Coordinates of C-alpha atoms and ligand atoms in Angstrom, one line a residue:
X18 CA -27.2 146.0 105.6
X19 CA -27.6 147.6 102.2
X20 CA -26.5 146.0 99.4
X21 CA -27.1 148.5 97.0
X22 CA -25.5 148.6 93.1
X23 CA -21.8 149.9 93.8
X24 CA -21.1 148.6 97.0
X25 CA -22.5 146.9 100.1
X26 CA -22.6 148.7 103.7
X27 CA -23.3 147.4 106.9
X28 CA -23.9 149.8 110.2
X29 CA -24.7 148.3 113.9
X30 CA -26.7 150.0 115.3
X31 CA -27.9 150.4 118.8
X32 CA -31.7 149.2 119.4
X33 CA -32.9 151.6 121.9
X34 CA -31.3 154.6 120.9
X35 CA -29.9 153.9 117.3
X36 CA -26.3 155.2 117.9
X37 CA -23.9 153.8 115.6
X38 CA -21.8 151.2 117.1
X39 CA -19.4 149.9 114.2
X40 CA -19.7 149.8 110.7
X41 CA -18.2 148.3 107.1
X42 CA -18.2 148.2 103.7
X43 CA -17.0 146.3 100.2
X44 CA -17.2 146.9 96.8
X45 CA -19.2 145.4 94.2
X46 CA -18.3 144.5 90.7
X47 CA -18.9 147.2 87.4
X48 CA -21.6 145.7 85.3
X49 CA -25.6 145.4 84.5
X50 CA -24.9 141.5 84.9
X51 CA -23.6 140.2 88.1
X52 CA -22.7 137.0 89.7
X53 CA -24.9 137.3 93.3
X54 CA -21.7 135.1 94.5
X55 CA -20.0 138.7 94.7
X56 CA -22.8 140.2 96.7
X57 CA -22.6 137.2 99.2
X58 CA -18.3 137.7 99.2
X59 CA -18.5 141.7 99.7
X60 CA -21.3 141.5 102.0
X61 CA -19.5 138.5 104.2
X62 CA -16.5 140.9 104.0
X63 CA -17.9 144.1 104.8
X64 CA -19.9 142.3 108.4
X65 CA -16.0 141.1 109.1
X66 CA -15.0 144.6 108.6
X67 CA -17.9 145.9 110.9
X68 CA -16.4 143.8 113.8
X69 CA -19.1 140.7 113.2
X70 CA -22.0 139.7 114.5
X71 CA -20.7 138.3 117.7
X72 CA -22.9 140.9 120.0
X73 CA -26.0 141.5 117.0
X74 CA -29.6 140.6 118.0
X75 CA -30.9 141.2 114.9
X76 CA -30.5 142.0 111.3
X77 CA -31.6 143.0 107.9
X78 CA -31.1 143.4 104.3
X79 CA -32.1 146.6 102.4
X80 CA -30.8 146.1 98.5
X81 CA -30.6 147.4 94.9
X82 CA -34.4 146.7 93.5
X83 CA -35.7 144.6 90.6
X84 CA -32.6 142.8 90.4
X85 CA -33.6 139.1 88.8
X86 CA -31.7 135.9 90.3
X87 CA -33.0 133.0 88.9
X88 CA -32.8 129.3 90.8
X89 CA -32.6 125.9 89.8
X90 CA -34.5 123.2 91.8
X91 CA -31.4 122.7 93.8
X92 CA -31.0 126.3 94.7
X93 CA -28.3 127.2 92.9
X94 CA -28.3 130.3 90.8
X95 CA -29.0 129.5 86.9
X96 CA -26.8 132.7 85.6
X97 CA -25.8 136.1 86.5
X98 CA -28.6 137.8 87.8
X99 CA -29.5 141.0 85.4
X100 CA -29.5 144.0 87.6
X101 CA -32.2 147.2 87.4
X102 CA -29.8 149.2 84.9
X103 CA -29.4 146.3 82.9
X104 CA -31.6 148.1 79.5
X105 CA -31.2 144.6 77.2
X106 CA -35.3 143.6 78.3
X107 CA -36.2 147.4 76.5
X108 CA -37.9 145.6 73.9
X109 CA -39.7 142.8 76.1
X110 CA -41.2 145.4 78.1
X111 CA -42.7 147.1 74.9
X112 CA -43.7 143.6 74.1
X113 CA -45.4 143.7 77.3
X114 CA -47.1 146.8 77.6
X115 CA -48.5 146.6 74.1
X116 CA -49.9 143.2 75.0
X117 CA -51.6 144.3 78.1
X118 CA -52.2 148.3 77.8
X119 CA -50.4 150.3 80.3
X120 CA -53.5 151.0 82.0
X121 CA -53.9 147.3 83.1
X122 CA -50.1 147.4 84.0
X123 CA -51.1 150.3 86.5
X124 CA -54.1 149.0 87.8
X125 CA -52.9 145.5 87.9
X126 CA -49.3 146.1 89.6
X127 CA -49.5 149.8 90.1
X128 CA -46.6 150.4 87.5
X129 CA -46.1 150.1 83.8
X130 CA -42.8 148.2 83.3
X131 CA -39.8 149.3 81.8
X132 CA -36.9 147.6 81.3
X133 CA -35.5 147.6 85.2
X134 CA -38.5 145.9 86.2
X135 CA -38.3 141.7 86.6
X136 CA -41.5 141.0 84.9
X137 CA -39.2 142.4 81.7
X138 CA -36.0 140.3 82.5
X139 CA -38.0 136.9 82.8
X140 CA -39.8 137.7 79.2
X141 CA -36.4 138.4 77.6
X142 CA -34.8 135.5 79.3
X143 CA -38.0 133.3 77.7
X144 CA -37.0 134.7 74.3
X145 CA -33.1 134.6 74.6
X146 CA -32.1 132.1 76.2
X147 CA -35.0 129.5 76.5
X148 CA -32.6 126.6 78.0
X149 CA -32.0 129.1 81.1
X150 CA -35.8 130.0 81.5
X151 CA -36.0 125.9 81.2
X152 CA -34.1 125.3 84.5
X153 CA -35.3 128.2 86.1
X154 CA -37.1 126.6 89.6
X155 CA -37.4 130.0 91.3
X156 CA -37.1 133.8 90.7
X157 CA -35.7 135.9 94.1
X158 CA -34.2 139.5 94.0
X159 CA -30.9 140.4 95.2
X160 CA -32.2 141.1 99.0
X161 CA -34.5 137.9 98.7
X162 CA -31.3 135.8 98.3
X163 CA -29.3 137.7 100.6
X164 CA -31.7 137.1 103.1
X165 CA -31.7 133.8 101.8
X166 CA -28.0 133.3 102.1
X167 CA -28.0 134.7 105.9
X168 CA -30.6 132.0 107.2
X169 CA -29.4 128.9 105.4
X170 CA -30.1 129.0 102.3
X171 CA -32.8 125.6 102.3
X172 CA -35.0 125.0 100.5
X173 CA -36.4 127.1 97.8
X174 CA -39.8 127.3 100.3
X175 CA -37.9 129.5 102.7
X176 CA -37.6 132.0 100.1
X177 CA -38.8 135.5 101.4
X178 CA -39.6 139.0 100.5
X179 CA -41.2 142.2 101.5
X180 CA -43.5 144.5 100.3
X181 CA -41.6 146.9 99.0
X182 CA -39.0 144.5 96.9
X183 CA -42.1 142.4 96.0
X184 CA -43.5 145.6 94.1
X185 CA -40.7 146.2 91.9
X186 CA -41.3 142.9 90.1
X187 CA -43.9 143.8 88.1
X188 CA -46.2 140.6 89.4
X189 CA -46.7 141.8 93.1
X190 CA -50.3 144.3 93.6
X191 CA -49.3 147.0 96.4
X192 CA -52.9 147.8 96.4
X193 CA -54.2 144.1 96.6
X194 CA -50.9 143.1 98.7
X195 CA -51.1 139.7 96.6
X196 CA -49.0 138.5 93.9
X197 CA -50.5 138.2 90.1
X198 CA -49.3 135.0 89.0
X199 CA -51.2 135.3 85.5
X200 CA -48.9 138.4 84.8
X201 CA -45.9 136.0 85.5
X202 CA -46.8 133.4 83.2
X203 CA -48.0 136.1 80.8
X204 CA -44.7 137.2 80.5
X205 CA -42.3 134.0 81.0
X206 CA -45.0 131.2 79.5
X207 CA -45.4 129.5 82.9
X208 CA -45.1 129.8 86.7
X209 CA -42.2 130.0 88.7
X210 CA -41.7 129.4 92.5
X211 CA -41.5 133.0 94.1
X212 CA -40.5 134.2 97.7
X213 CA -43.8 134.8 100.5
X214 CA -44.1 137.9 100.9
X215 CA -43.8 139.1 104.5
X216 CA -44.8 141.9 106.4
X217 CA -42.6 144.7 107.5
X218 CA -42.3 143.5 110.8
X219 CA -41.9 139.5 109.8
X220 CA -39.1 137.4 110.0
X221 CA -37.2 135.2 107.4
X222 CA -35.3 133.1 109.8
X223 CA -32.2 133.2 112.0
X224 CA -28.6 133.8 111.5
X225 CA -27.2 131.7 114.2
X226 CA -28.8 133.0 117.1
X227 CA -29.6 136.3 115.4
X228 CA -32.9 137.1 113.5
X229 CA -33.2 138.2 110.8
X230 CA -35.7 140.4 109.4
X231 CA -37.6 141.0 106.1
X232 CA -35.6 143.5 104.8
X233 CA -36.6 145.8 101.9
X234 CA -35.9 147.2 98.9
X235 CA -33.4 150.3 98.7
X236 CA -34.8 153.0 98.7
X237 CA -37.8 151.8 100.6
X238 CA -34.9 151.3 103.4
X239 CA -34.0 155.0 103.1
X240 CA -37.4 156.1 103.8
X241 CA -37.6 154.0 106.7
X242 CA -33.7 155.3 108.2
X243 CA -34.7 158.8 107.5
X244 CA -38.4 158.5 108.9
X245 CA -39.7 160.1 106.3
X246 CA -43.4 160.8 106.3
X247 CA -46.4 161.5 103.9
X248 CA -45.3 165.5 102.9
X249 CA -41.5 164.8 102.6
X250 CA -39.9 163.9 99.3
X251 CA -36.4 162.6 99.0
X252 CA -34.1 162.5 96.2
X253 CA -31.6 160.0 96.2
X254 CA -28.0 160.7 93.9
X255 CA -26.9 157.2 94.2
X256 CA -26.0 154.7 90.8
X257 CA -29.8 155.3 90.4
X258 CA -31.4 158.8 91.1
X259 CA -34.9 158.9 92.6
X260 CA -36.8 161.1 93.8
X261 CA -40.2 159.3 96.3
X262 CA -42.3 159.7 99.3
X263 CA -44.3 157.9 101.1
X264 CA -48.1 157.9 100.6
X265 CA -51.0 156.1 102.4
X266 CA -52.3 155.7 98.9
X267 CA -51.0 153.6 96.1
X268 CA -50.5 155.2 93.0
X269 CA -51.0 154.1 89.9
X270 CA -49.4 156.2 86.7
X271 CA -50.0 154.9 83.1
X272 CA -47.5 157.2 81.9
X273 CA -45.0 155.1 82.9
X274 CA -43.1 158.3 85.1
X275 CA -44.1 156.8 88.6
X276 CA -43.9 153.2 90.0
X277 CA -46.8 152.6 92.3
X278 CA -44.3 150.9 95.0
X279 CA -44.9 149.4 98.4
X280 CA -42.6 150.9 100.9
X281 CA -41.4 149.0 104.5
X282 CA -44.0 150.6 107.0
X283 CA -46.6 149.3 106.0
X284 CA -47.8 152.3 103.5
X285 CA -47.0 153.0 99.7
X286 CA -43.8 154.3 97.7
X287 CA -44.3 155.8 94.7
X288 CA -40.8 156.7 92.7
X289 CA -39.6 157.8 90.1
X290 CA -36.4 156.5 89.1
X291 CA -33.5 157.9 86.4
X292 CA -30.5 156.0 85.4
X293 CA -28.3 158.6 85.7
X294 CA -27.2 160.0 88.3
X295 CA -24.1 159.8 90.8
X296 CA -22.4 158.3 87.7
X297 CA -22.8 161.5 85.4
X298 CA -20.6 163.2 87.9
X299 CA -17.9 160.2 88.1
X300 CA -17.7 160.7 84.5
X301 CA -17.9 164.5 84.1
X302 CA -14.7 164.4 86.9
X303 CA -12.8 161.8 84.9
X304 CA -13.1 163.7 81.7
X305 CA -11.8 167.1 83.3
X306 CA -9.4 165.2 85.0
X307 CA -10.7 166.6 88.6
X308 CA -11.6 164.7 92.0
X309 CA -14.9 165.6 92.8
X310 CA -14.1 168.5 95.2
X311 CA -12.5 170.1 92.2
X312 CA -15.6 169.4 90.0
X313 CA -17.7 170.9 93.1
X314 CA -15.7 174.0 93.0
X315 CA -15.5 174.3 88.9
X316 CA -19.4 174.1 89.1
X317 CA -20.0 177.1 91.4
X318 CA -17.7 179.2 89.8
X319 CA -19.7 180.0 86.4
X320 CA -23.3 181.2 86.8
X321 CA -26.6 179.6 87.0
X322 CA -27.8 178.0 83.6
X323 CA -23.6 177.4 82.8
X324 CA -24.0 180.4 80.0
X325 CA -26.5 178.0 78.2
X326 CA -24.8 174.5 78.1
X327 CA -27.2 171.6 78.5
X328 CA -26.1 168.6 79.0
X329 CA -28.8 165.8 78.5
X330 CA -27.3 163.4 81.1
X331 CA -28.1 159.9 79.2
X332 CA -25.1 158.4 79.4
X333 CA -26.3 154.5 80.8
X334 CA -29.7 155.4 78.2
X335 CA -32.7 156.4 80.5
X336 CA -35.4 154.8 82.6
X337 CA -37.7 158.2 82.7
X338 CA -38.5 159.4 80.2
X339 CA -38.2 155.6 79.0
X340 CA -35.2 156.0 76.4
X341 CA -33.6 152.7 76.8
X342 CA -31.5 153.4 73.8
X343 CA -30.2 156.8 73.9
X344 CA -27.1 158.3 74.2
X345 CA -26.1 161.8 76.3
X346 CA -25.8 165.1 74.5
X347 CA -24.2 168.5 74.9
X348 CA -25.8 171.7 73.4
X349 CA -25.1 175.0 73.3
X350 CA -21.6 174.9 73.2
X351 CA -20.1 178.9 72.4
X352 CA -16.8 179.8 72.4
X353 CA -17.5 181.3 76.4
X354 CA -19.3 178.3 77.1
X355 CA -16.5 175.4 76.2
X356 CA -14.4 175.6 79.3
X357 CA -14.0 173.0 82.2
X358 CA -16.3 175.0 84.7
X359 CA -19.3 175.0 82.8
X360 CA -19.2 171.4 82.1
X361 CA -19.0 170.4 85.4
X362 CA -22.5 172.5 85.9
X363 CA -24.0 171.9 83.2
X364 CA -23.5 168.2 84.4
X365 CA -25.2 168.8 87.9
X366 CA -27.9 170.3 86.4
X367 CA -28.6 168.0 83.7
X368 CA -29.0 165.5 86.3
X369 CA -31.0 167.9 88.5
X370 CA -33.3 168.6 85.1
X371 CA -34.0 165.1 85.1
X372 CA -34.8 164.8 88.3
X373 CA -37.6 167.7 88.5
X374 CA -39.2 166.4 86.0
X375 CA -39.7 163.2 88.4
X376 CA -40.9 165.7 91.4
X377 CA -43.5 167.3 88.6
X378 CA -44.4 163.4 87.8
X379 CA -44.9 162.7 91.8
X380 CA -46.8 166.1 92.7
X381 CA -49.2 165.2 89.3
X382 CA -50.1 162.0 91.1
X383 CA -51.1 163.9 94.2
X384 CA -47.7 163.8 96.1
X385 CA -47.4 166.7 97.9
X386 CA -43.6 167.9 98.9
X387 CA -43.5 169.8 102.4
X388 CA -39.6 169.4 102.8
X389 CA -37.1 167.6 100.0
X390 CA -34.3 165.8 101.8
X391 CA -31.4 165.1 99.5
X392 CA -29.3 161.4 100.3
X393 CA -27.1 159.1 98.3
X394 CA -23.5 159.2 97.5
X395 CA -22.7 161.9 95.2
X396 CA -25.3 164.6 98.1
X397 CA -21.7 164.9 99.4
X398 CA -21.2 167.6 97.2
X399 CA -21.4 170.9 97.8
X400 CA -22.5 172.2 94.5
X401 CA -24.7 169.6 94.0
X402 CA -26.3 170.7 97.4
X403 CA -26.1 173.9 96.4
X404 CA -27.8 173.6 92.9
X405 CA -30.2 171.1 94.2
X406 CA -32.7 174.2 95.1
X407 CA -32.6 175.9 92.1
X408 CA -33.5 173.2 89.8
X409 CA -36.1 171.6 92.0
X410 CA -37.6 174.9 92.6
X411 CA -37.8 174.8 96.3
X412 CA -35.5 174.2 99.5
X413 CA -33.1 171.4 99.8
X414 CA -32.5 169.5 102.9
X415 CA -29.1 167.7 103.4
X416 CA -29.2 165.5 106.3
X417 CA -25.9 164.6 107.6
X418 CA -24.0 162.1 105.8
X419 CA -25.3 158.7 106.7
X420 CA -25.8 155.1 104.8
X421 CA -29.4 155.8 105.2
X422 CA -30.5 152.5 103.4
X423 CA -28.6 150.7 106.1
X424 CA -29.8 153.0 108.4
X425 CA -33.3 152.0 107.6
X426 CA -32.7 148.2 107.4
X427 CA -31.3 148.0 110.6
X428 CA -34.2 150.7 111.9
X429 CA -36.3 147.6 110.6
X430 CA -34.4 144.7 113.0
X431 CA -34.9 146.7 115.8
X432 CA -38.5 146.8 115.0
X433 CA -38.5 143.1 114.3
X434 CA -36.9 142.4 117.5
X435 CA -38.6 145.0 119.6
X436 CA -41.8 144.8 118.5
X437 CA -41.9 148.7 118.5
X438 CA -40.4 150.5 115.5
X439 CA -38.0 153.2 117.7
X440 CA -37.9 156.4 117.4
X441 CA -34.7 157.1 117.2
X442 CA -33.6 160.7 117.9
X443 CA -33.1 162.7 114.3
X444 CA -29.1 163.2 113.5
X445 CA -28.0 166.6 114.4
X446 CA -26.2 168.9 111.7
X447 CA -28.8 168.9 108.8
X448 CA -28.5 172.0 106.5
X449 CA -31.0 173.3 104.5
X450 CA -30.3 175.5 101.0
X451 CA -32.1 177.7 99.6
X452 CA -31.8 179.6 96.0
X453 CA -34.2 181.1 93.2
X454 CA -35.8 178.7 91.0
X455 CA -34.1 178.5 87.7
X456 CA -37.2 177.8 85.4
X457 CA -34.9 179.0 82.4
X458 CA -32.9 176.1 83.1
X459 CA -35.4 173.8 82.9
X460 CA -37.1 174.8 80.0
X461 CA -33.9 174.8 78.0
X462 CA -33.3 171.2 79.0
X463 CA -37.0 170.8 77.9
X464 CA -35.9 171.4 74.6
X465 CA -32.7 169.6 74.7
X466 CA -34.3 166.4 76.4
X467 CA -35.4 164.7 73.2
X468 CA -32.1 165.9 70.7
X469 CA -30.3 162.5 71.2
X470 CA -28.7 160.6 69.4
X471 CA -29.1 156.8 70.0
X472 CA -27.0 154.0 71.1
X473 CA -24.9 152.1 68.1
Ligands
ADP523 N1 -18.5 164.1 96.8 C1 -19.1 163.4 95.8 N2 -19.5 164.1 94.7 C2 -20.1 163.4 93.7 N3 -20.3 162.1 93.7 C3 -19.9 161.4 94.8 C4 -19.2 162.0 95.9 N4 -18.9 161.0 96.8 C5 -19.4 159.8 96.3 N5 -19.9 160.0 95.1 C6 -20.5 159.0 94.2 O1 -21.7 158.4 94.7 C7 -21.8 157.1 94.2 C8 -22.1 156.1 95.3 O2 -23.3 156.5 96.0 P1 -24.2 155.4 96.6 O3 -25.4 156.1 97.1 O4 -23.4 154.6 97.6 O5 -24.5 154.5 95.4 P2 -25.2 153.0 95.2 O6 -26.2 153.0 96.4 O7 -25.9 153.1 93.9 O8 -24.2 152.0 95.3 C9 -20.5 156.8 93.4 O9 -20.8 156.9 92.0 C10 -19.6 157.8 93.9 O10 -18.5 158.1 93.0
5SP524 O1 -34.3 150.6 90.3 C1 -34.3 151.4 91.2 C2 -35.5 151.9 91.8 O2 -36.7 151.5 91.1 C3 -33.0 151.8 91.8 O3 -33.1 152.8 92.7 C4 -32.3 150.6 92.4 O4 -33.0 150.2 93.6 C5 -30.8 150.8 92.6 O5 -30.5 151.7 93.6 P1 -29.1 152.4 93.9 O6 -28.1 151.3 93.9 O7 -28.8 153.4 92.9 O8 -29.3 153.0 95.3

């Protein structure tokens, strides 16, 4: 199951071979603030539409990361939990890293936090609304209480976690594999009940007769479907775009570009993470008035570069660089360069600009990229697979489309029930595209990056 921002999928898989037996799916709300009561209906909904559970030996949750759900002593959720694109803890997590130094942050935690991160939401939920924070019993994420949901929901004790989610918090240490209560009550002014933290092959608990397995966070999930291993990269063009690989080191950036993550084998994550990116396109299409087959097509028809428009894609503000407040911006407009087609590239790049910056950010912290494998929603599209090599500077892989978060959760079950973590044969019909790098692209987008205006 992944139950990631958008929407929630759910594939069966088969154990020994992983062939995909049935599958589902449900929408989530809009919004940086959600009720997890709507995760819980879509999710319930999307299992029904899969055909159940009926003939399932085991299961698990991969979901959207740093999400905070709060819980009273009864269990029951305090208010909406404040999702990782949610930007109102911007100024807490200043608060934060000028308390602390970033350079404790990265050692500490092996990120600096920015707003997405939970350590953030539980300071600005101290400050804002103290009555909340006052009731608050327990803090989960939104896979924790999925999880939760799936085996019972009891007592706040049988609250659990994985690596990889547990690392997004800001008060898990990938490298110590402990939690750092004293950064918790740093930033919310006391302790909190929090989930144990289980191993990538542990189990939360049953489902009926099925078990149910640690889960993970997203895009920890997607490394695990695809297999990746140290020397891949993937970029990931979901609600979020990120670009991580999996290391057998922990990283630790004070610059704030890459989160030092756990991922779900066992080894290390490290990520870096843009607000903008599948939703750049949505909104580019909507504008022109196009589906996004039309918006593929309009891209590819103007040249490499769009004749100089740059669009700075900041349209939900931005995560990295850490521009909580700013707004998205078009330059270079000409008389040539106003026209439908070179909007549409010139949004695909933008996001692509973004994203290279993050691969530069990975490789400086040692991450070495052997093969780039390009998943999420909006990889679908042709000219976004096309442009992908230009602006990253190397070849693109495209897998075939698959809900590779799901893919990895339930890659996990069968680990959990097996004992074994299969091998399950690769999907045929990847394609691989290759173009030349288009470092005028990027440095014009260099000098764009920091023209913005900010939010009102
Ligand atoms: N062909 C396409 N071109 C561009 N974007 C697409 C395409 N198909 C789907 N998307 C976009 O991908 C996003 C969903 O991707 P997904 O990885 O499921 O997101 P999330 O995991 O954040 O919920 C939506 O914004 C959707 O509009
Ligand atoms: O915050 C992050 C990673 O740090 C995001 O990647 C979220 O985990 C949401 O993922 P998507 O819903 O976009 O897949």
């Amino acid at each position: 199951m992944d139950s990631s921002t958008q929407s929630v999928k759910v594939v069966i898989r088969d154990a020994a071979t992983g062939a995909l037996v049935r599958s589902g799916r449900a929408s989530h709300p809009d919004g940086t603030e959600v009720d997890p009561r709507h995760w819980w209906d879509g999710l319930r909904s999307a299992i029904a539409q899969a055909g159940g559970l009926d003939d399932v030996e085991a299961i698990s949750v991969a979901g959207q990361q740093h999400g905070m759900v709060c819980l009273d002593d009864a269990g029951a959720v305090v208010r909406p939990a404040l999702l990782w694109n949610d930007t109102r803890s911007a100024a807490a997590a200043a608060d934060l890293v000028s308390e602390l130094g970033a350079d404790t942050w990265a050692e500490s935690v092996g990120s600096v936090p920015v707003a997405s991160f939970t350590v953030t939401k539980l300071r600005w939920l101290a400050t804002h609304e103290p009555e909340a924070a006052a009731r608050t019993a327990a803090v989960c994420l939104p896979h924790d209480w999925l999880t939760w949901q799936l085996t019972g929901a009891g007592d706040l004790a049988t609250l659990v976690t994985d690596r990889s989610d547990a690392s997004g918090t800001g008060y898990w240490s990938p490298s110590g594999g402990a939690y750092r209560p004293d950064l918790l009550e740093h930033a919310f002014g006391r302790l909190a009940h929090l989930p144990r933290v289980l191993d990538p092959t542990g189990t939360a608990g049953k489902h009926g007769n099925v078990i149910v397995g640690a889960g993970a966070g997203d895009n920890a999930g997607a490394a695990l479907g695809l297999g990746a291993r140290p020397g891949d990269v993937v970029v990931s063009l979901g609600t979020s775009g990120t670009v991580f690989g999996v290391s057998t080191v922990p990283a630790a950036d004070p610059s704030a570009a890459v989160a030092g993550f756990a991922d779900a084998s066992g080894h290390f994550l490290p990520l870096v993470c843009t607000l903008n990116a599948a939703q750049v396109l949505d909104a580019t299409a909507r504008l022109l008035g196009v589906g996004h087959d039309e918006l593929a097509t309009l891209a590819l028809s103007v040249p490499s570069g769009a004749d100089g428009l740059t669009l700075v894609p900041y349209l939900n503000g931005e995560r990295t660089p850490d521009r909580p407040h700013a707004t998205g911006s078009l330059h270079g407009l000409t008389l040539d360069s106003m026209t439908a087609a070179h909007l549409a590239r010139a949004a695909i790049e933008g996001m692509f600009c973004g994203l290279a910056d993050g691969l530069d950010a990975l490789r400086a912290q040692g991450l070495t990229a052997e093969r780039v494998l390009l998943i999420g929603g909006a990889a679908a599209n042709p000219a976004v697979q096309r442009i992908a090599p230009s602006i990253l500077g190397c070849p693109v892989t495209t897998p075939p489309a698959s809900e590779y978060v799901a893919d990895g959760a339930a890659r996990q079950a069968a680990w959990t029930l097996t004992g074994t973590l299969p091998t399950w044969q690769p999907p045929t019909g990847t394609t691989t595209h290759e173009a030349d790098p288009a470092p005028d692209v990027r440095s014009r987008y260099a000098e764009a990056r920091d023209k913005t205006l900010n939010r009102r």
